[in-house]
PDB file of C-alpha atoms in Angstrom:
ATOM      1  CA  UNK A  56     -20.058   0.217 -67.472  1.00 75.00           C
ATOM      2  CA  UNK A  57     -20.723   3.505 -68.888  1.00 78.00           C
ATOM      3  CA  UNK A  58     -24.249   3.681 -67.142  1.00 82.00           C
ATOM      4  CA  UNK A  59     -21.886   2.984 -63.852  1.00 77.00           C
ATOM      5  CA  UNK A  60     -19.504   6.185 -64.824  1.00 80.00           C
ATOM      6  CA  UNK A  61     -22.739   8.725 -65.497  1.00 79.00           C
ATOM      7  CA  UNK A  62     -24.146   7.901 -62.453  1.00 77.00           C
ATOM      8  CA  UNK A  63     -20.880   8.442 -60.489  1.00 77.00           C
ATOM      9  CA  UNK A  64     -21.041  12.002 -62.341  1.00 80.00           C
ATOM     10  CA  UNK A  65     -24.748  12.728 -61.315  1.00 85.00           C
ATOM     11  CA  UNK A  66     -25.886  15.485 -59.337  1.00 86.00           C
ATOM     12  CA  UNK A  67     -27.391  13.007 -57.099  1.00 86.00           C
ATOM     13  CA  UNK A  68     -24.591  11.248 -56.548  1.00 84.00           C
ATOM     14  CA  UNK A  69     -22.720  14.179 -55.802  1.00 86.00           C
ATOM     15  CA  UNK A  70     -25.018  15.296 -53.298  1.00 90.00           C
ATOM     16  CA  UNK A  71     -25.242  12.023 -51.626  1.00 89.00           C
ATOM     17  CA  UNK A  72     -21.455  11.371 -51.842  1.00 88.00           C
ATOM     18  CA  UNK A  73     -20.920  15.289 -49.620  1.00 90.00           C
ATOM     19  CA  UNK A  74     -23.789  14.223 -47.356  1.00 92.00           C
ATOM     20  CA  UNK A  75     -22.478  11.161 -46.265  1.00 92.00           C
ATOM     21  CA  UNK A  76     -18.614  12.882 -45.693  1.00 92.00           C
ATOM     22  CA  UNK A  77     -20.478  15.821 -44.036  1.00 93.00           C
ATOM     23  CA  UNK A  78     -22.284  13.318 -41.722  1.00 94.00           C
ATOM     24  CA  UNK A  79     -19.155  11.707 -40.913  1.00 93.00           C
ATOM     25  CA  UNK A  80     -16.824  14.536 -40.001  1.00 94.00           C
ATOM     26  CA  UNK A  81     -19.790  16.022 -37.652  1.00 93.00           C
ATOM     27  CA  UNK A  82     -19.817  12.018 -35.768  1.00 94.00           C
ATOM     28  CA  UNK A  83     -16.384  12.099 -35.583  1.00 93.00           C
ATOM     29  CA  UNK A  84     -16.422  15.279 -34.361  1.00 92.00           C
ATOM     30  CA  UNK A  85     -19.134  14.954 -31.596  1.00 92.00           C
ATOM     31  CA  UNK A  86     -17.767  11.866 -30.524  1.00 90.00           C
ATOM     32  CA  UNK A  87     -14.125  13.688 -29.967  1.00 87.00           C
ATOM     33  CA  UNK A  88     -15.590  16.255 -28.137  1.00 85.00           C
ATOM     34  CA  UNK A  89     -17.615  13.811 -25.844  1.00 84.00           C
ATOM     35  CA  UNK A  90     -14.464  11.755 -24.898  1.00 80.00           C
ATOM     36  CA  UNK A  91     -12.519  14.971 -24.637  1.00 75.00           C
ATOM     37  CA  UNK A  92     -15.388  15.917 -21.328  1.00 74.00           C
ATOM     38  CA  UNK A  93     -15.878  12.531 -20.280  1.00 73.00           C
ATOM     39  CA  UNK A  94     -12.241  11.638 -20.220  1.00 66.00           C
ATOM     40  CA  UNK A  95     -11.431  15.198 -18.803  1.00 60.00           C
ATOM     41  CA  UNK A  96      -9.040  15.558 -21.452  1.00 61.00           C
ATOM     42  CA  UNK A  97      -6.485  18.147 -20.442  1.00 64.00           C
ATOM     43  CA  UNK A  98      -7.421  18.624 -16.559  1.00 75.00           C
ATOM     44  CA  UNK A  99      -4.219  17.335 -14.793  1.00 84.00           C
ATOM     45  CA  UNK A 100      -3.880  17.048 -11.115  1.00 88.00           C
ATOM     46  CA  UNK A 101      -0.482  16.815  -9.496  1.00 90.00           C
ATOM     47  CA  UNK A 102       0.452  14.041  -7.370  1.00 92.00           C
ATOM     48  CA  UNK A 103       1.197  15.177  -3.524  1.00 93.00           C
ATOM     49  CA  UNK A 104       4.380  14.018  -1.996  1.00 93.00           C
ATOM     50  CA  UNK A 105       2.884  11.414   1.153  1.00 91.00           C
ATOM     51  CA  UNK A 106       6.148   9.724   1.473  1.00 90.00           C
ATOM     52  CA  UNK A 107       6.380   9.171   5.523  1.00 89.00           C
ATOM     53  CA  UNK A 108       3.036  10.508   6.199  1.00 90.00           C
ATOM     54  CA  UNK A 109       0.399   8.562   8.719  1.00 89.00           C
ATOM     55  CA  UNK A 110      -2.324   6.785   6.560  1.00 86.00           C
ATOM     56  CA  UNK A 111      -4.842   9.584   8.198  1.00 90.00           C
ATOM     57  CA  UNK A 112      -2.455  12.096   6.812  1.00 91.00           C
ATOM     58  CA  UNK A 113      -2.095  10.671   3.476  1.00 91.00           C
ATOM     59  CA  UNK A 114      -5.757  10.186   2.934  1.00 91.00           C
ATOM     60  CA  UNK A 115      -6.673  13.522   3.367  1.00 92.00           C
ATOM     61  CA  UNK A 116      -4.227  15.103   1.226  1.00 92.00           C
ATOM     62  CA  UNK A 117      -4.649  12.110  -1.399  1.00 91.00           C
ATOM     63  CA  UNK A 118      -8.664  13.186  -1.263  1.00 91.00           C
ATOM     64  CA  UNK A 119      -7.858  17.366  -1.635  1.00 91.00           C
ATOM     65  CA  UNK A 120      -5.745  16.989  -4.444  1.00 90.00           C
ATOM     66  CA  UNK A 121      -9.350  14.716  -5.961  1.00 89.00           C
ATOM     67  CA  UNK A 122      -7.260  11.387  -6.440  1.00 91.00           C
ATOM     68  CA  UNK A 123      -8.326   7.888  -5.038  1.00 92.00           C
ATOM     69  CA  UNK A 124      -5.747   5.964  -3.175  1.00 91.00           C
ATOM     70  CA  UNK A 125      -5.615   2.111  -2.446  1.00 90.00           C
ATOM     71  CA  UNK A 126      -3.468   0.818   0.280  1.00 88.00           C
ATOM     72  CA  UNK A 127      -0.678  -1.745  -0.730  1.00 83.00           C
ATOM     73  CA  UNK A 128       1.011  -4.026   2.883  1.00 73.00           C
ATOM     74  CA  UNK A 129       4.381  -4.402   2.664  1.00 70.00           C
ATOM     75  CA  UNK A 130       5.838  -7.864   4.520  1.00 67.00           C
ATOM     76  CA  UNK A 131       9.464  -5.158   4.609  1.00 75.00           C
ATOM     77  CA  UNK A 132      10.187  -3.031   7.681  1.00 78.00           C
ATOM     78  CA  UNK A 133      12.183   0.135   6.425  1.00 80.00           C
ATOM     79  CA  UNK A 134      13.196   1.716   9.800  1.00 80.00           C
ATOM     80  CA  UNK A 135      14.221   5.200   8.009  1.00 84.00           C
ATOM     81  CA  UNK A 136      10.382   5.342   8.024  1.00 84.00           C
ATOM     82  CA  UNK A 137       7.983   6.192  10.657  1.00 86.00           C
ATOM     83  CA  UNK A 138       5.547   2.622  11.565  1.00 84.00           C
ATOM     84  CA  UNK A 139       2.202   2.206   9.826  1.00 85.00           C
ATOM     85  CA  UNK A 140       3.377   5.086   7.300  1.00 87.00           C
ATOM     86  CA  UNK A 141       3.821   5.316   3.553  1.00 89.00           C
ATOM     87  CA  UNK A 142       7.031   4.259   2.434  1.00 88.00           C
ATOM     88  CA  UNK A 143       6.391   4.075  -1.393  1.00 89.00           C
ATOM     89  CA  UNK A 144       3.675   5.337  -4.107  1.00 92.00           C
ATOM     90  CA  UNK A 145       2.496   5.284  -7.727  1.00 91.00           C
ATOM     91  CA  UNK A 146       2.824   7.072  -9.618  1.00 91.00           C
ATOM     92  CA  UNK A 147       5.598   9.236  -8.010  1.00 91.00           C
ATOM     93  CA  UNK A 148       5.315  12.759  -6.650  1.00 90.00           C
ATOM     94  CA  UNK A 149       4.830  15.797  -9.032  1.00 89.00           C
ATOM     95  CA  UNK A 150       3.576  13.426 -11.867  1.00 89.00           C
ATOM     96  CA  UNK A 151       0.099  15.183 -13.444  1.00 88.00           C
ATOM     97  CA  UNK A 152      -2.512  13.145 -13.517  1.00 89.00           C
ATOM     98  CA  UNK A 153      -6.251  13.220 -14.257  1.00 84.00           C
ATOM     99  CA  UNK A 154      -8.280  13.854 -11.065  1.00 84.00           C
ATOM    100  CA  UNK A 155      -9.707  10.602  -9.333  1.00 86.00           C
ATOM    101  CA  UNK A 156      -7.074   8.582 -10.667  1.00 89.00           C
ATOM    102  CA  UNK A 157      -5.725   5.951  -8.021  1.00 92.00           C
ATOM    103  CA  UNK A 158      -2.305   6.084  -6.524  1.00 92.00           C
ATOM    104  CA  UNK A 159      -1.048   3.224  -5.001  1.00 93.00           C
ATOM    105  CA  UNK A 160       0.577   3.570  -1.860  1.00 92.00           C
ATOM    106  CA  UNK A 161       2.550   0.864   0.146  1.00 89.00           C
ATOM    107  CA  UNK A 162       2.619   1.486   4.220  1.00 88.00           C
ATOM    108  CA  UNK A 163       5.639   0.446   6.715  1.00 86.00           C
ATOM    109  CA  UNK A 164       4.290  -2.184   8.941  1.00 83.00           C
ATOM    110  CA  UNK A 165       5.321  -2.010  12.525  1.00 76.00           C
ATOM    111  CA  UNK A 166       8.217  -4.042  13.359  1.00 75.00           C
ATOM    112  CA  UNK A 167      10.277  -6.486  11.537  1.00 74.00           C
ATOM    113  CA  UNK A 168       8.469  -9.652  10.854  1.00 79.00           C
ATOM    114  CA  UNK A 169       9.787 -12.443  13.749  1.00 84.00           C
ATOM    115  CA  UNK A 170      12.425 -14.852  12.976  1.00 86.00           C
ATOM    116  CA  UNK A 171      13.323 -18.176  13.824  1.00 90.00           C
ATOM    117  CA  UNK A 172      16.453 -19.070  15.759  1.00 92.00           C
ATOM    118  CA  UNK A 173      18.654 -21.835  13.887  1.00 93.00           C
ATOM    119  CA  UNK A 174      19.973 -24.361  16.403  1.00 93.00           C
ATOM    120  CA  UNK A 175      23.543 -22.881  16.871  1.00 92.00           C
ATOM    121  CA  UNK A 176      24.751 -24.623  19.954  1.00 92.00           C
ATOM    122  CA  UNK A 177      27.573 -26.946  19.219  1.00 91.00           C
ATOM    123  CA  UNK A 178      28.360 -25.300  15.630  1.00 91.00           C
ATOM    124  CA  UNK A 179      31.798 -23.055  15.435  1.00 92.00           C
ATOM    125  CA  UNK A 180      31.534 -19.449  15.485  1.00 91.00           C
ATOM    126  CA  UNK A 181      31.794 -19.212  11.957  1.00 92.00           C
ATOM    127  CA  UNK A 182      29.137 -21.554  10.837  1.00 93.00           C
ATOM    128  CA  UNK A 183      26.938 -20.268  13.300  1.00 93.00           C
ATOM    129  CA  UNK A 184      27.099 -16.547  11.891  1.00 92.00           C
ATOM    130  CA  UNK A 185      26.168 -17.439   8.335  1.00 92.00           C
ATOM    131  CA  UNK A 186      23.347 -19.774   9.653  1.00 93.00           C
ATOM    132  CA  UNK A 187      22.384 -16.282  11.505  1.00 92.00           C
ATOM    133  CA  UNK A 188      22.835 -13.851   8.875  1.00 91.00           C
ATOM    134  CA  UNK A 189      21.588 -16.058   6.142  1.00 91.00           C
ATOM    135  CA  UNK A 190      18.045 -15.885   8.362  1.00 90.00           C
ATOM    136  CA  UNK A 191      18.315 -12.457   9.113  1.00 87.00           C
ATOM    137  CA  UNK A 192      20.008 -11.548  12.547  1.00 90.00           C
ATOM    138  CA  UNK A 193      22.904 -10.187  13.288  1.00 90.00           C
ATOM    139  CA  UNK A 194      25.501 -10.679  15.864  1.00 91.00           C
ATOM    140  CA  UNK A 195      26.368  -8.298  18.375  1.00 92.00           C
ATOM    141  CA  UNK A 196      29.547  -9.335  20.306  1.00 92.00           C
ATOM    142  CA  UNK A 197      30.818 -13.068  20.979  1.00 92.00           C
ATOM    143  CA  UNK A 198      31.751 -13.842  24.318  1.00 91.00           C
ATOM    144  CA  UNK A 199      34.657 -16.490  25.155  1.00 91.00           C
ATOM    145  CA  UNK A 200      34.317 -18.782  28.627  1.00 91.00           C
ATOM    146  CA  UNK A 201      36.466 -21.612  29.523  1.00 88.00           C
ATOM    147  CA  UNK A 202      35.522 -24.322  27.665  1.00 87.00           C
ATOM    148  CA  UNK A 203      37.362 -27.110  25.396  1.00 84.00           C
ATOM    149  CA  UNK A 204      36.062 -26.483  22.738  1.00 86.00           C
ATOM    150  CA  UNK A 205      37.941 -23.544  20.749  1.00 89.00           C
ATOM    151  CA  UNK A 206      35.097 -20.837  18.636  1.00 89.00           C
ATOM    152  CA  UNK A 207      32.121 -23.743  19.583  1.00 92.00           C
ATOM    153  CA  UNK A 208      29.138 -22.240  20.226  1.00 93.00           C
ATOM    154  CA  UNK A 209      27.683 -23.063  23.980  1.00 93.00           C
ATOM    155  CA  UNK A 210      24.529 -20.988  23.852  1.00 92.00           C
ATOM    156  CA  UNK A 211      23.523 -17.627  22.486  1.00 94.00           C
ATOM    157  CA  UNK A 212      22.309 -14.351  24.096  1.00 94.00           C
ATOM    158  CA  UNK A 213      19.400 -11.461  23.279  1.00 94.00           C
ATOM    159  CA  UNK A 214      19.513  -8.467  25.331  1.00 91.00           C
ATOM    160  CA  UNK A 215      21.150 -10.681  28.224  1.00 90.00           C
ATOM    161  CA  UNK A 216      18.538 -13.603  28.228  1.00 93.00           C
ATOM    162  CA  UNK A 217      19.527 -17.068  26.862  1.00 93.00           C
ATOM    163  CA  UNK A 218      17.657 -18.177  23.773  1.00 92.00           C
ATOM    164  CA  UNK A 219      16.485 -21.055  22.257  1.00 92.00           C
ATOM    165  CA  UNK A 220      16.725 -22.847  19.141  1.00 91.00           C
ATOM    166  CA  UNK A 221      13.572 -22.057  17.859  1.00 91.00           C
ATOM    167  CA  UNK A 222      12.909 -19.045  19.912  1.00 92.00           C
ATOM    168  CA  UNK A 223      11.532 -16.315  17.584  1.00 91.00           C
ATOM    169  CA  UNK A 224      13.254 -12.381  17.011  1.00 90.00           C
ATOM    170  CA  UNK A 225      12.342  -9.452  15.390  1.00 86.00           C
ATOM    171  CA  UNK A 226      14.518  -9.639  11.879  1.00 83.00           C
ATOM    172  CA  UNK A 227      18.066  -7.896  12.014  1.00 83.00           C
ATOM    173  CA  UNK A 228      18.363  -8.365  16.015  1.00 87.00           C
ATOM    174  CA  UNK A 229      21.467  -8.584  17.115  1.00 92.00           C
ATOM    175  CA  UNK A 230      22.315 -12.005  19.118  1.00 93.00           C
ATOM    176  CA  UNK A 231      25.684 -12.600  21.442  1.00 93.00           C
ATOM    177  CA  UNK A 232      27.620 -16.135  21.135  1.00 94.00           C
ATOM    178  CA  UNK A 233      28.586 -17.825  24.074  1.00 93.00           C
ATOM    179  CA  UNK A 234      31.875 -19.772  22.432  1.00 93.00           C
ATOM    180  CA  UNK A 235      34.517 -21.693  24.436  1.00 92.00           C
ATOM    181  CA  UNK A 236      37.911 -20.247  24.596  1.00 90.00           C
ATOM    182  CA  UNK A 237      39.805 -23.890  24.326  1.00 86.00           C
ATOM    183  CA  UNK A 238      40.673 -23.736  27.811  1.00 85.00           C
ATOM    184  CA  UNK A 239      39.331 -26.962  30.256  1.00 81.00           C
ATOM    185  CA  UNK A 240      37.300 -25.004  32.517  1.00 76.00           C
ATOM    186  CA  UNK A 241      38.398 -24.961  36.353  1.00 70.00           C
ATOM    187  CA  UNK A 242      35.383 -27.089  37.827  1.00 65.00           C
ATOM    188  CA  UNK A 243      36.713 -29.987  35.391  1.00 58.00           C
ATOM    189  CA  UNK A 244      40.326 -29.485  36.604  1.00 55.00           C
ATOM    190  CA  UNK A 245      38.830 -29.947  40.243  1.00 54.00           C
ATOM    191  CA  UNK A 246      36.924 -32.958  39.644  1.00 52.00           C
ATOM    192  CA  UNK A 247      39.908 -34.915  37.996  1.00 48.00           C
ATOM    193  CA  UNK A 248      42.262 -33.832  40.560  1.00 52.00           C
ATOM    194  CA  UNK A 249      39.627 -35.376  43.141  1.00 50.00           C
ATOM    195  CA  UNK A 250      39.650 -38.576  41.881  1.00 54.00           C
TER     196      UNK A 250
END
């Protein structure tokens, strides 16, 4: 044990020991100041604002400010936004970030995505407005003719042409009922009278 002690007291040892602390501070050094280049350490970019720009537009100002962009679809329509423009991004505008970092942008499709038309006819007006609404269309106006039965739905309307069960619309159109007003219509008054 006390051969152990004088050698930890040596010159040699000594020397060795401050080589081997000198050698490590200088790695850990060199290899700071390499990840502090290679990871541009410090150079910040700001994030442009693209929100409702064309995907033309936002590529070229994505590509000035030395970011990469990648191009996210989006199945939602948001009609406050210009079609085939960028309705969302990631990070946000005015965040810093390194240069050629990738923002992720998601771009307004062109329409609402078509829509099925329930089978309405013969359902009340009530029922037949959640079975629309729970689908996604809306209804514009309900129209009453004679007919016996009161708020039953006869057949449905889009921009003045019948529709279909089946039939599809773009999402949130707005669809007129055809409901009877509980009245026996006139041609059925004739025909009894005639027999």
């Amino acid at each position: 044990m006390r051969n152990f002690i004088d050698f930890l007291r040596s010159k040699t040892f000594l020397i060795n020991l401050g080589l081997a602390l000198l050698a490590g501070f200088l790695i850990s050094w060199l290899a700071l100041e390499w990840l502090k280049s290679s990871t541009q350490h410090g150079e910040l970019v700001e994030v442009p604002n693209v929100s409702k720009m064309s995907v033309m537009e936002m590529r070229e100002a994505i590509e000035a400010s030395n970011l990469r962009y990648e191009v996210l679809d989006s199945a939602n329509y948001d009609p406050d936004y210009p079609r085939f423009s960028v309705i969302e991004q990631n990070p946000p505008a005015g965040n810093m970030v390194k240069e050629n970092r990738k923002i992720y942008v998601t771009i307004n499709p062109s329409g609402y995505k078509k829509i099925t038309v329930p089978n309405i006819v013969q359902v009340t007006q009530r029922n037949a407005a959640s079975m629309l609404r729970a689908v996604g269309l809306d209804i514009e106006r309900v129209t009453y003719i004679d007919e016996l039965g009161k708020d039953m739905v006869y057949y449905a309307r889009y921009k003045g042409k019948n529709i279909q069960p089946g039939d599809k619309l773009p999402k949130t159109s707005k669809i007129e009922l055809i409901c009877g007003n509980g009245k026996i219509p006139s041609q059925a008054r004739i025909r009894s009278e005639a027999q």
